Tab-separated table of C-alpha atoms in Angstrom:
chain	number	residue	atom	x	y	z
R	979	GLY	CA	29.764	34.494	-31.827
R	980	ALA	CA	33.382	35.807	-31.354
R	981	GLY	CA	32.954	39.850	-31.087
R	982	VAL	CA	35.975	42.654	-32.430
R	983	SER	CA	38.731	42.680	-30.460
R	984	GLN	CA	41.354	44.668	-29.284
R	985	SER	CA	44.627	45.014	-27.567
R	986	PRO	CA	45.472	45.032	-25.292
R	987	SER	CA	43.082	47.055	-23.235
R	988	ASN	CA	45.562	49.401	-21.613
R	989	LYS	CA	48.616	50.477	-22.457
R	990	VAL	CA	50.548	53.530	-20.753
R	991	THR	CA	53.961	54.616	-22.818
R	992	GLU	CA	56.292	57.742	-21.917
R	993	LYS	CA	56.871	60.584	-24.867
R	994	GLY	CA	58.494	59.777	-27.518
R	995	LYS	CA	58.130	55.653	-27.129
R	996	ASP	CA	56.428	53.537	-30.610
R	997	VAL	CA	53.414	51.707	-29.868
R	998	GLU	CA	51.806	49.538	-31.819
R	999	LEU	CA	47.652	48.517	-31.102
R	1000	ARG	CA	46.066	45.010	-32.096
R	1001	CYS	CA	42.999	44.542	-33.614
R	1002	ASP	CA	41.019	41.777	-33.766
R	1003	PRO	CA	37.665	41.524	-37.026
R	1004	ILE	CA	35.128	39.451	-36.645
R	1005	SER	CA	35.735	36.357	-38.827
R	1006	GLY	CA	34.950	36.915	-42.670
R	1007	HIS	CA	34.168	41.268	-42.471
R	1008	THR	CA	36.481	42.974	-45.307
R	1009	ALA	CA	36.379	46.695	-44.397
R	1010	LEU	CA	38.202	47.468	-41.425
R	1011	TYR	CA	38.792	50.924	-40.059
R	1012	TRP	CA	39.865	52.493	-37.410
R	1013	TYR	CA	38.629	55.554	-34.907
R	1014	ARG	CA	39.471	57.307	-31.932
R	1015	GLN	CA	37.845	58.348	-29.411
R	1016	SER	CA	39.643	61.542	-26.807
R	1017	LEU	CA	38.771	64.282	-24.192
R	1018	GLY	CA	38.454	67.251	-26.757
R	1019	GLN	CA	37.705	65.509	-29.972
R	1020	GLY	CA	35.155	63.158	-30.029
R	1021	LEU	CA	34.895	60.069	-32.123
R	1022	GLU	CA	36.878	60.885	-34.788
R	1023	PHE	CA	37.635	58.364	-38.028
R	1024	LEU	CA	41.584	57.195	-38.768
R	1025	ILE	CA	42.148	55.017	-41.502
R	1026	TYR	CA	38.988	51.984	-43.637
R	1027	PHE	CA	40.332	49.225	-45.307
R	1028	GLN	CA	38.951	46.490	-47.408
R	1029	GLY	CA	40.766	43.693	-47.247
R	1030	ASN	CA	44.284	44.391	-47.178
R	1031	SER	CA	44.304	47.568	-48.504
R	1032	ALA	CA	43.104	51.120	-47.055
R	1033	PRO	CA	41.592	53.045	-49.503
R	1034	ASP	CA	40.765	56.075	-47.113
R	1035	LYS	CA	44.084	57.043	-44.705
R	1036	SER	CA	42.264	60.131	-44.467
R	1037	GLY	CA	41.855	61.051	-41.157
R	1038	LEU	CA	45.729	59.431	-40.058
R	1039	PRO	CA	46.754	62.672	-38.579
R	1040	SER	CA	50.360	62.608	-38.823
R	1041	ASP	CA	52.884	60.598	-40.483
R	1042	ARG	CA	54.112	59.319	-37.533
R	1043	PHE	CA	51.057	57.321	-38.072
R	1044	SER	CA	50.371	54.110	-39.639
R	1045	ALA	CA	48.053	51.164	-40.506
R	1046	GLU	CA	48.380	48.073	-42.317
R	1047	ARG	CA	46.614	44.542	-42.541
R	1048	THR	CA	47.082	41.171	-43.356
R	1049	GLY	CA	45.305	38.576	-44.840
R	1050	GLY	CA	42.944	40.382	-44.670
R	1051	SER	CA	41.959	39.704	-41.151
R	1052	VAL	CA	44.338	41.716	-38.259
R	1053	SER	CA	45.396	44.894	-38.207
R	1054	THR	CA	47.972	47.003	-37.021
R	1055	LEU	CA	47.659	50.713	-35.891
R	1056	THR	CA	51.296	51.776	-35.091
R	1057	ILE	CA	52.230	55.240	-33.850
R	1058	GLN	CA	55.376	56.005	-33.944
R	1059	ARG	CA	57.529	59.021	-31.143
R	1060	THR	CA	54.302	59.288	-29.609
R	1061	GLN	CA	53.647	62.068	-28.131
R	1062	GLN	CA	50.987	63.375	-25.645
R	1063	GLU	CA	48.159	64.399	-27.676
R	1064	ASP	CA	48.437	60.841	-28.930
R	1065	SER	CA	46.546	60.347	-25.820
R	1066	ALA	CA	43.180	58.936	-26.022
R	1067	VAL	CA	40.945	55.098	-26.785
R	1068	TYR	CA	41.713	53.665	-30.162
R	1069	LEU	CA	39.081	52.023	-31.468
R	1070	CYS	CA	38.254	49.125	-34.227
R	1071	ALA	CA	35.817	48.585	-36.457
R	1072	SER	CA	34.586	45.668	-39.039
R	1073	SER	CA	31.783	45.180	-40.815
R	1074	TRP	CA	30.890	42.957	-44.183
R	1075	GLY	CA	31.977	45.342	-46.509
R	1076	ARG	CA	30.189	48.017	-49.111
R	1077	GLU	CA	26.998	46.136	-48.356
R	1078	TYR	CA	26.452	45.708	-45.531
R	1079	ASN	CA	27.042	48.858	-43.731
R	1080	GLU	CA	26.778	47.733	-40.155
R	1081	GLN	CA	29.634	48.067	-38.025
R	1082	PHE	CA	30.629	45.951	-35.081
R	1083	PHE	CA	33.356	48.412	-32.442
R	1084	GLY	CA	35.794	47.014	-30.115
R	1085	PRO	CA	36.436	47.805	-26.142
R	1086	GLY	CA	39.220	49.893	-27.970
R	1087	THR	CA	42.925	50.832	-26.525
R	1088	ARG	CA	43.133	53.273	-24.206
R	1089	LEU	CA	46.637	54.817	-24.869
R	1090	THR	CA	47.741	57.295	-22.046
R	1091	VAL	CA	51.680	59.179	-23.580
R	1092	LEU	CA	52.932	60.180	-20.075
C	664	ASP	CA	27.657	64.159	-45.936
C	665	ALA	CA	25.172	65.842	-43.892
C	666	LYS	CA	25.621	67.447	-40.779
C	667	THR	CA	23.586	66.632	-38.104
C	668	THR	CA	22.095	68.079	-35.154
C	669	GLN	CA	21.677	66.973	-31.728
C	670	PRO	CA	19.898	68.032	-28.321
C	671	PRO	CA	23.233	66.907	-25.647
C	672	SER	CA	21.599	66.047	-23.009
C	673	MET	CA	17.999	64.515	-22.047
C	674	ASP	CA	15.966	62.221	-18.915
C	675	CYS	CA	13.809	59.504	-19.976
C	676	ALA	CA	12.159	58.004	-16.905
C	677	GLU	CA	12.832	54.120	-16.749
C	678	GLY	CA	9.891	52.803	-18.792
C	679	ARG	CA	8.780	55.098	-20.581
C	680	ALA	CA	9.865	55.665	-24.222
C	681	ALA	CA	12.428	58.141	-25.608
C	682	ASN	CA	11.795	59.680	-28.289
C	683	LEU	CA	15.898	60.996	-29.376
C	684	PRO	CA	15.225	63.845	-32.031
C	685	CYS	CA	17.863	63.978	-35.309
C	686	ASN	CA	18.008	67.413	-38.042
C	687	HIS	CA	19.111	66.692	-41.120
C	688	SER	CA	18.253	69.320	-42.888
C	689	THR	CA	20.418	69.133	-46.023
C	690	ILE	CA	20.407	65.303	-46.061
C	691	SER	CA	20.497	64.129	-49.746
C	692	GLY	CA	18.148	61.811	-52.054
C	693	ASN	CA	20.365	58.310	-51.354
C	694	GLU	CA	22.027	59.381	-48.109
C	695	TYR	CA	20.197	57.045	-45.702
C	696	VAL	CA	20.155	58.233	-41.160
C	697	TYR	CA	22.140	55.773	-39.162
C	698	TRP	CA	22.114	55.452	-35.036
C	699	TYR	CA	24.431	54.856	-33.670
C	700	ARG	CA	24.803	54.270	-29.474
C	701	GLN	CA	27.822	54.352	-26.568
C	702	ILE	CA	27.230	53.098	-23.829
C	703	HIS	CA	30.530	54.095	-21.495
C	704	SER	CA	33.456	52.747	-21.746
C	705	GLN	CA	32.597	50.743	-24.329
C	706	GLY	CA	33.212	50.874	-28.656
C	707	PRO	CA	30.146	52.137	-29.988
C	708	GLN	CA	27.580	49.835	-31.527
C	709	TYR	CA	24.890	50.267	-33.620
C	710	ILE	CA	20.988	50.937	-33.591
C	711	ILE	CA	18.924	51.220	-36.688
C	712	HIS	CA	18.941	52.600	-40.524
C	713	GLY	CA	16.821	54.036	-42.305
C	714	LEU	CA	15.841	55.823	-45.605
C	715	LYS	CA	12.595	57.526	-45.933
C	716	ASN	CA	10.602	54.292	-44.613
C	717	ASN	CA	9.630	54.093	-41.089
C	718	GLU	CA	11.923	50.783	-39.196
C	719	THR	CA	11.404	49.040	-37.015
C	720	ASN	CA	13.657	46.985	-34.776
C	721	GLU	CA	14.089	44.745	-32.077
C	722	MET	CA	15.881	48.096	-29.966
C	723	ALA	CA	14.119	50.636	-31.452
C	724	SER	CA	12.477	52.681	-34.234
C	725	LEU	CA	13.049	55.154	-36.354
C	726	ILE	CA	10.418	57.421	-37.732
C	727	ILE	CA	11.562	58.925	-40.901
C	728	THR	CA	9.540	63.046	-41.723
C	729	GLU	CA	8.417	62.923	-45.398
C	730	ASP	CA	10.789	65.721	-46.260
C	731	ARG	CA	13.586	63.360	-45.293
C	732	LYS	CA	15.248	66.237	-43.035
C	733	SER	CA	14.467	65.047	-39.217
C	734	SER	CA	13.650	61.598	-37.744
C	735	THR	CA	13.177	61.015	-34.096
C	736	LEU	CA	15.001	57.563	-32.538
C	737	ILE	CA	12.155	56.109	-30.242
C	738	LEU	CA	13.355	53.220	-27.707
C	739	PRO	CA	9.794	51.671	-26.294
C	740	HIS	CA	10.801	51.126	-23.233
C	741	ALA	CA	13.710	52.196	-21.774
C	742	THR	CA	15.658	51.281	-19.235
C	743	LEU	CA	19.270	52.109	-16.885
C	744	ARG	CA	21.582	49.772	-19.546
C	745	ASP	CA	19.727	52.354	-21.869
C	746	THR	CA	21.553	55.153	-20.598
C	747	ALA	CA	24.434	55.867	-23.050
C	748	VAL	CA	25.537	59.236	-25.929
C	749	TYR	CA	23.142	58.069	-29.015
C	750	TYR	CA	24.086	59.909	-32.170
C	751	CYS	CA	22.187	60.591	-36.126
C	752	ILE	CA	24.694	60.501	-38.465
C	753	VAL	CA	23.108	60.822	-42.315
C	754	ARG	CA	25.789	59.270	-45.298
C	755	VAL	CA	25.238	57.623	-48.274
C	756	ALA	CA	25.378	53.292	-47.310
C	757	VAL	CA	26.694	52.043	-50.289
C	758	GLU	CA	29.792	54.027	-52.054
C	759	TYR	CA	32.215	52.907	-55.036
C	760	GLY	CA	34.953	53.532	-56.734
C	761	GLY	CA	37.540	53.090	-53.385
C	762	ALA	CA	34.930	55.115	-52.009
C	763	THR	CA	35.417	54.802	-47.793
C	764	ASN	CA	32.074	53.796	-46.178
C	765	LYS	CA	33.314	55.696	-42.973
C	766	LEU	CA	30.947	57.165	-39.968
C	767	ILE	CA	31.175	61.154	-39.242
C	768	PHE	CA	29.806	60.516	-35.560
C	769	GLY	CA	28.656	64.822	-33.753
C	770	THR	CA	28.817	65.395	-30.136
C	771	GLY	CA	25.413	62.671	-29.653
C	772	THR	CA	22.561	62.758	-27.249
C	773	LEU	CA	23.285	62.076	-23.603
C	774	LEU	CA	19.895	60.014	-22.925
C	775	ALA	CA	19.839	59.564	-18.831
C	776	VAL	CA	17.309	57.362	-18.181
C	777	GLN	CA	16.136	57.743	-14.038
C	778	PRO	CA	14.982	55.199	-12.309
């Protein structure tokens, strides 16, 4: 079946611009996660959704970062006024929910802020 | 979640078993050991998890010591496609009250399978 998909696969933007990254989880997965991976920080958690609500936003690095999830499915991660330190690969994962903890990861979106 | 310690890198000959160690000396009784791997330019991939009994699936075996303070992931017949960074993660499997199931990744072990 289809896995987690993310778009775009690559995004180059100028400092100060806003960007939106999209994640389509596996159908039926109620839990959705955003992570990012950068050279200096490794793989770090950003935000967790259960359905459309986000009980854990503790990993969002600043108020320039926000995310939403609609219909218990697609999620969008928005970064406002991008900075060069936002350059990273943004990874999305989904899982069945609390009882099933295998997380399925998408291929990621590589964001480059010039 | 308990901290884990892994060697930064390991080599393995193709066709031989790869044994990847992980120390988690502060693990709690309700914490599981999870293994994920990340092949270059791909997202992480779940491999296996266990609580205290040894586990085996089509990808690997997980051996957890009796005191649960360390574990070993075994790839029985390593291939070149198994070259990846392997992450050992220790965490509770199910959390209630709106808590998260986030994964906390360490630096992992870069396994290089040699031809």
